[in-house]
JSON list of C-alpha atoms in Angstrom, two decimals:
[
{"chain": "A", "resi": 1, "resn": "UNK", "atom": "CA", "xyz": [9.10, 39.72, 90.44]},
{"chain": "A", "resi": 2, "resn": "UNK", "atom": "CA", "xyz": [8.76, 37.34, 87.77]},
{"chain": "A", "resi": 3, "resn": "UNK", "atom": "CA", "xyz": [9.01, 38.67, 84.14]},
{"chain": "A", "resi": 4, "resn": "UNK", "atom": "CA", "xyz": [8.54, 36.54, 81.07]},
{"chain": "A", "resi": 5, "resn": "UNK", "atom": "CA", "xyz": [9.40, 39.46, 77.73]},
{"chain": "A", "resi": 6, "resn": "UNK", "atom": "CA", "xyz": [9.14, 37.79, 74.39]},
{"chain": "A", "resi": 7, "resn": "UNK", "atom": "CA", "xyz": [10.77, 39.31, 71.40]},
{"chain": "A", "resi": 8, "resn": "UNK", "atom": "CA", "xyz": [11.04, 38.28, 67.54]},
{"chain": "A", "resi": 9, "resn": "UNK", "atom": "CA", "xyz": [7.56, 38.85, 66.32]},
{"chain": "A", "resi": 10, "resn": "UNK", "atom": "CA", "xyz": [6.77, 40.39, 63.23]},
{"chain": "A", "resi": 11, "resn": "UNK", "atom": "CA", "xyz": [5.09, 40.27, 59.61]},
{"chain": "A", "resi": 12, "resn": "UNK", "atom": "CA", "xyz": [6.52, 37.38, 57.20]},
{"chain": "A", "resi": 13, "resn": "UNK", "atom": "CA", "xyz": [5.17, 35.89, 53.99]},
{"chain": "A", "resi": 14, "resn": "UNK", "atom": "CA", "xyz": [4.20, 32.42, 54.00]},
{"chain": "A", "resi": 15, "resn": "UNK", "atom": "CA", "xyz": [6.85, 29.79, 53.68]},
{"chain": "A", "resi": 16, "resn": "UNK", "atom": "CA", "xyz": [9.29, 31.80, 55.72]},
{"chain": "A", "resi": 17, "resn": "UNK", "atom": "CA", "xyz": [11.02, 31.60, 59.33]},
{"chain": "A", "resi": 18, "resn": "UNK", "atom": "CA", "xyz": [10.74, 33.62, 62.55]},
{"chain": "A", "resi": 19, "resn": "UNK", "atom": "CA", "xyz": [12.83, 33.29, 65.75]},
{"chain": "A", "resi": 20, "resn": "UNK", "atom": "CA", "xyz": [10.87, 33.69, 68.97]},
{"chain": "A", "resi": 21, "resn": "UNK", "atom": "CA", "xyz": [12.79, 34.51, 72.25]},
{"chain": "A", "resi": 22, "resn": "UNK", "atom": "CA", "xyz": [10.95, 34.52, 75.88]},
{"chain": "A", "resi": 23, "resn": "UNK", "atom": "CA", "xyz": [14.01, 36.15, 78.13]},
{"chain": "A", "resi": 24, "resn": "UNK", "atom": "CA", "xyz": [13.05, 35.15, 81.75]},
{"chain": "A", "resi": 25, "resn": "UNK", "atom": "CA", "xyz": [14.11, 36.59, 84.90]},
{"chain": "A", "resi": 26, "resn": "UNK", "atom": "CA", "xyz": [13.22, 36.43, 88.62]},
{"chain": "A", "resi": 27, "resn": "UNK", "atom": "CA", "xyz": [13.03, 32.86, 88.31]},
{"chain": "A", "resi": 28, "resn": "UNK", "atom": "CA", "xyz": [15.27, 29.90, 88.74]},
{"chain": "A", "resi": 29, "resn": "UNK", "atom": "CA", "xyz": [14.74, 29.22, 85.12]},
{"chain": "A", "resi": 30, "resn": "UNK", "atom": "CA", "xyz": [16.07, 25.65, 85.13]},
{"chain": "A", "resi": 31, "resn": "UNK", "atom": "CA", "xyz": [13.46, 24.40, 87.30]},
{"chain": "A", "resi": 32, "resn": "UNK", "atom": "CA", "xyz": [10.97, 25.55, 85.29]},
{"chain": "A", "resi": 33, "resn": "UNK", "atom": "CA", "xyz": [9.74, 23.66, 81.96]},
{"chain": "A", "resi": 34, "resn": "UNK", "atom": "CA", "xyz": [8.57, 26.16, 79.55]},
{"chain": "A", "resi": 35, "resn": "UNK", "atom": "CA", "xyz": [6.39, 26.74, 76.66]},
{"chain": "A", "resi": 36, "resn": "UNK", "atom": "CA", "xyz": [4.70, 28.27, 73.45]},
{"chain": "A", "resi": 37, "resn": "UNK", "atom": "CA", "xyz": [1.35, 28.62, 73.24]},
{"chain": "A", "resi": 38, "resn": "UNK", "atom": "CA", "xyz": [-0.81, 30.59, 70.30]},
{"chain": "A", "resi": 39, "resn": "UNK", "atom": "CA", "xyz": [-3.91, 32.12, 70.63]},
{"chain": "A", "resi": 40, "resn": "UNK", "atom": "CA", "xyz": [-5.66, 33.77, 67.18]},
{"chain": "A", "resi": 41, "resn": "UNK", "atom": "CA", "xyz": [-8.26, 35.98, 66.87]},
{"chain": "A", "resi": 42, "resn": "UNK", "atom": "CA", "xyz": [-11.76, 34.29, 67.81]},
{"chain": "A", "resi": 43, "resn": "UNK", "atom": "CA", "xyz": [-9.79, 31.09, 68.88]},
{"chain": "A", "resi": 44, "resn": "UNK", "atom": "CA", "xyz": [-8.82, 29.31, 72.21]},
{"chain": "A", "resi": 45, "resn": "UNK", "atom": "CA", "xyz": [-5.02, 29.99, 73.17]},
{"chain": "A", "resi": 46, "resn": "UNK", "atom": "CA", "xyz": [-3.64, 26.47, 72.02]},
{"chain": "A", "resi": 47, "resn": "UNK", "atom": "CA", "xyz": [0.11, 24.31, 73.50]},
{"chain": "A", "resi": 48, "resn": "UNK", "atom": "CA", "xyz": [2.34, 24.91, 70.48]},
{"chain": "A", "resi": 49, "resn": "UNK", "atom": "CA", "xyz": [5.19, 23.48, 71.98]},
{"chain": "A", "resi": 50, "resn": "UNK", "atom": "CA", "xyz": [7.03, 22.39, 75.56]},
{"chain": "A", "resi": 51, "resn": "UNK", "atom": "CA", "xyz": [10.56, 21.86, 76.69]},
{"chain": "A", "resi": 52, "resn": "UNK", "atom": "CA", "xyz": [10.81, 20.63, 80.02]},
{"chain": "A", "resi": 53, "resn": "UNK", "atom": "CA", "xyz": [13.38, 21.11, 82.21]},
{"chain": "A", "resi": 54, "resn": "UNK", "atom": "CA", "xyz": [15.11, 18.21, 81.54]},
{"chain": "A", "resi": 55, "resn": "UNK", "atom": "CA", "xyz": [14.93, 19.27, 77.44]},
{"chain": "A", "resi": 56, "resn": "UNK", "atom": "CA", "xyz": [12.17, 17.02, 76.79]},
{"chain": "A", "resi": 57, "resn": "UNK", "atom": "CA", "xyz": [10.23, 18.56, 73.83]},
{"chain": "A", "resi": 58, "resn": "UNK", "atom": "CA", "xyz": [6.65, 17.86, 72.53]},
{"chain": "A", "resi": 59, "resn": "UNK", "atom": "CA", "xyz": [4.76, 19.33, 69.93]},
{"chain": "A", "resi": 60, "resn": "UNK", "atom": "CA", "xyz": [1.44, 19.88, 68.28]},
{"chain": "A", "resi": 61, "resn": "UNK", "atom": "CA", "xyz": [0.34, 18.12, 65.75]},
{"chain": "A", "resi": 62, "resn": "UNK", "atom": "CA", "xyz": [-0.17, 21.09, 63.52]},
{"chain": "A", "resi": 63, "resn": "UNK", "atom": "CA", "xyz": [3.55, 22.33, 64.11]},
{"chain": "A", "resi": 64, "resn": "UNK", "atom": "CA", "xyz": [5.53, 18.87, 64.10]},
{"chain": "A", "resi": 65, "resn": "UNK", "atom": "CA", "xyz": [8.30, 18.49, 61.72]},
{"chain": "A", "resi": 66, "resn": "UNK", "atom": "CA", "xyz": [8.03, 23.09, 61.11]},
{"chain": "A", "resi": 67, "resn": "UNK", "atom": "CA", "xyz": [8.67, 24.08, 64.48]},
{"chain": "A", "resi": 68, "resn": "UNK", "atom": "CA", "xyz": [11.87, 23.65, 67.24]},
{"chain": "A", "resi": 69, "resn": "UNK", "atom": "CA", "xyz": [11.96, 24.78, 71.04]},
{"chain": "A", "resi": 70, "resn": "UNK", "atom": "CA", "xyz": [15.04, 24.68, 72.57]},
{"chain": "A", "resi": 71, "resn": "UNK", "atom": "CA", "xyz": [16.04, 26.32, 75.73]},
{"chain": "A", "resi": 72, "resn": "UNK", "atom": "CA", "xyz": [19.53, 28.30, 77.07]},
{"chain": "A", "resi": 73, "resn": "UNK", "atom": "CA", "xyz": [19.77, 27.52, 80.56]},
{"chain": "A", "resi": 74, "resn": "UNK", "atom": "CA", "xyz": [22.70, 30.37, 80.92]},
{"chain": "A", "resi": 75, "resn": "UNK", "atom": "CA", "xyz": [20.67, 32.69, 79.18]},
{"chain": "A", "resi": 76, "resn": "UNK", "atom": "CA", "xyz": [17.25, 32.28, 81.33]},
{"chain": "A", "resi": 77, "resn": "UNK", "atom": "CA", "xyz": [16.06, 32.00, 77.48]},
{"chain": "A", "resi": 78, "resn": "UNK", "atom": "CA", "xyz": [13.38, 29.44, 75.60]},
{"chain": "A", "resi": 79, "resn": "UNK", "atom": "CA", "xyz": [13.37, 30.04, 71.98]},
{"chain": "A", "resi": 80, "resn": "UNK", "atom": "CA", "xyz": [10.86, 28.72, 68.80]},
{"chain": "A", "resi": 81, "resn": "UNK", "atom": "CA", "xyz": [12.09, 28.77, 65.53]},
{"chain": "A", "resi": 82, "resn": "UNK", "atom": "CA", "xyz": [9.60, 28.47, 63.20]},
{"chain": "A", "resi": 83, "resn": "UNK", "atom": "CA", "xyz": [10.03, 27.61, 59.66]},
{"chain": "A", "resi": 84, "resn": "UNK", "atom": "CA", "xyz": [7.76, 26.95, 56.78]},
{"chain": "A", "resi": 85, "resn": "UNK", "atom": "CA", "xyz": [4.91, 29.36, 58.05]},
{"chain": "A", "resi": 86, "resn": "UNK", "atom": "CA", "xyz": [1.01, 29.25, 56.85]},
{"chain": "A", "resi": 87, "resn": "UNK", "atom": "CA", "xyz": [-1.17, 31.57, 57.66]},
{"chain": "A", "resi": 88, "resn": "UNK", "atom": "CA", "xyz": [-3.08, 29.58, 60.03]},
{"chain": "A", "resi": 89, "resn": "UNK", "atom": "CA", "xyz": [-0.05, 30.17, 61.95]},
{"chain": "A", "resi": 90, "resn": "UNK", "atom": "CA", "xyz": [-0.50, 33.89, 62.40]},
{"chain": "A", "resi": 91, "resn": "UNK", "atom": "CA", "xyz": [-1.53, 34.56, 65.68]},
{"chain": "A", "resi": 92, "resn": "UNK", "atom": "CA", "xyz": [-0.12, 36.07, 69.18]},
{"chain": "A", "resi": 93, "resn": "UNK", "atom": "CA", "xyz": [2.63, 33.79, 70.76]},
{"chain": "A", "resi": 94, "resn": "UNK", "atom": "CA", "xyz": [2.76, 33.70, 75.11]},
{"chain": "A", "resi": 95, "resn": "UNK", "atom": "CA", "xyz": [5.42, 32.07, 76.38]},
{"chain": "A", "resi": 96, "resn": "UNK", "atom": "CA", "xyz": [5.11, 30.08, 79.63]},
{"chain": "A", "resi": 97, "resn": "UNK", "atom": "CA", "xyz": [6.67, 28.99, 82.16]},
{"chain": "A", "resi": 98, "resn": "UNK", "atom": "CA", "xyz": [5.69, 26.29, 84.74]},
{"chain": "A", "resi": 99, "resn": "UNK", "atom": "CA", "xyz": [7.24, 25.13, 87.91]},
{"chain": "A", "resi": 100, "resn": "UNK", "atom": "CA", "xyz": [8.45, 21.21, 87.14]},
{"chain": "A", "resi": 101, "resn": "UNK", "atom": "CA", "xyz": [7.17, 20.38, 90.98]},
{"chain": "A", "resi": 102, "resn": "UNK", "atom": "CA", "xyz": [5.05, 22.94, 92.07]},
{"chain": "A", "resi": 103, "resn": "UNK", "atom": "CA", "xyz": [2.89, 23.65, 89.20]},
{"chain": "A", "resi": 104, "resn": "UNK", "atom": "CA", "xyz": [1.13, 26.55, 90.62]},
{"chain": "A", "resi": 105, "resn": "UNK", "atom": "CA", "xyz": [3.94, 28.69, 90.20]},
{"chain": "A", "resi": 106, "resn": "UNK", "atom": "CA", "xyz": [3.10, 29.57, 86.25]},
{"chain": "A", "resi": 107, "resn": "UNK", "atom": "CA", "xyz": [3.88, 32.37, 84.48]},
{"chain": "A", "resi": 108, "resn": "UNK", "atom": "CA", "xyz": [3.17, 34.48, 81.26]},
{"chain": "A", "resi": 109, "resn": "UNK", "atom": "CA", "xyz": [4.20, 36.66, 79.24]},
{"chain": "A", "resi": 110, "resn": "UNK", "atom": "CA", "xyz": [2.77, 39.33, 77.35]},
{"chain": "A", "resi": 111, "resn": "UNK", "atom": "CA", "xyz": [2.66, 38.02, 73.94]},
{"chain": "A", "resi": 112, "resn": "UNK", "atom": "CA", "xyz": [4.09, 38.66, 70.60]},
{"chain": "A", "resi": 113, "resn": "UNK", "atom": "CA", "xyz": [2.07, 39.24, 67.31]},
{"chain": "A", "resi": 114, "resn": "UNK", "atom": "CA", "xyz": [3.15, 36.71, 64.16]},
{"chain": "A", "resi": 115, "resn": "UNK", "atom": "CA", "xyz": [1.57, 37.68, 61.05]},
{"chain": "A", "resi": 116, "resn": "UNK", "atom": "CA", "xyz": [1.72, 35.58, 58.05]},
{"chain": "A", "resi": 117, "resn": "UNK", "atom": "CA", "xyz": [0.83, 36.92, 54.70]},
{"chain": "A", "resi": 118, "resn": "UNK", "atom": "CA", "xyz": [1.88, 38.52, 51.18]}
]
């Protein structure tokens, strides 16, 4: 059973940093490239940012230059620190994970709520 749990949500003022995790399991994570998407109230879920398997990373436009994605291979982990936070960027965060070959295989996960404001 594939599971994709994201943690590090939460309620920060604007200008400040949050840590996402996405913990994966029942998966052979490293085959997998993996991603942040966002999707805010009233909005289409957007691609915030990808690391493929082979740690290839690409961003939107909106993020570049605020954002990082990195990935722990041991640790069946993707992360996204984001610094510098607007509001616009309040919104729930899925992670995702896609086969590299077989792309049908794709996963979410749940979500987890970023709120930006004073």
């Amino acid at each position: 059973q594939v599971q994709l749990v994201e943690s590090g949500g939460g309620l920060v003022q604007p200008g400040g940093s949050l840590r996402l995790s996405c913990a994966a399991s029942g998966i052979i994570f490293s085959f997998y490239n993996m991603a942040w998407y966002r999707q805010a109230p009233g909005k289409q879920r957007e691609l915030v940012a990808v690391i493929t398997s082979a740690g290839s990373t690409n961003y939107a436009d909106s993020v570049k230059g605020r954002f990082t994605i990195s990935r722990d291979n041991a640790e069946n982990t993707v992360y996204l620190q984001m610094n510098s936070l607007k509001p616009e960027d309040a919104a729930i965060y899925h992670c995702n994970a896609r086969n590299r070959d077989y792309l049908d295989y794709n996963y979410w996960g749940q979500g987890t709520q970023v709120t930006v404001s004073s």
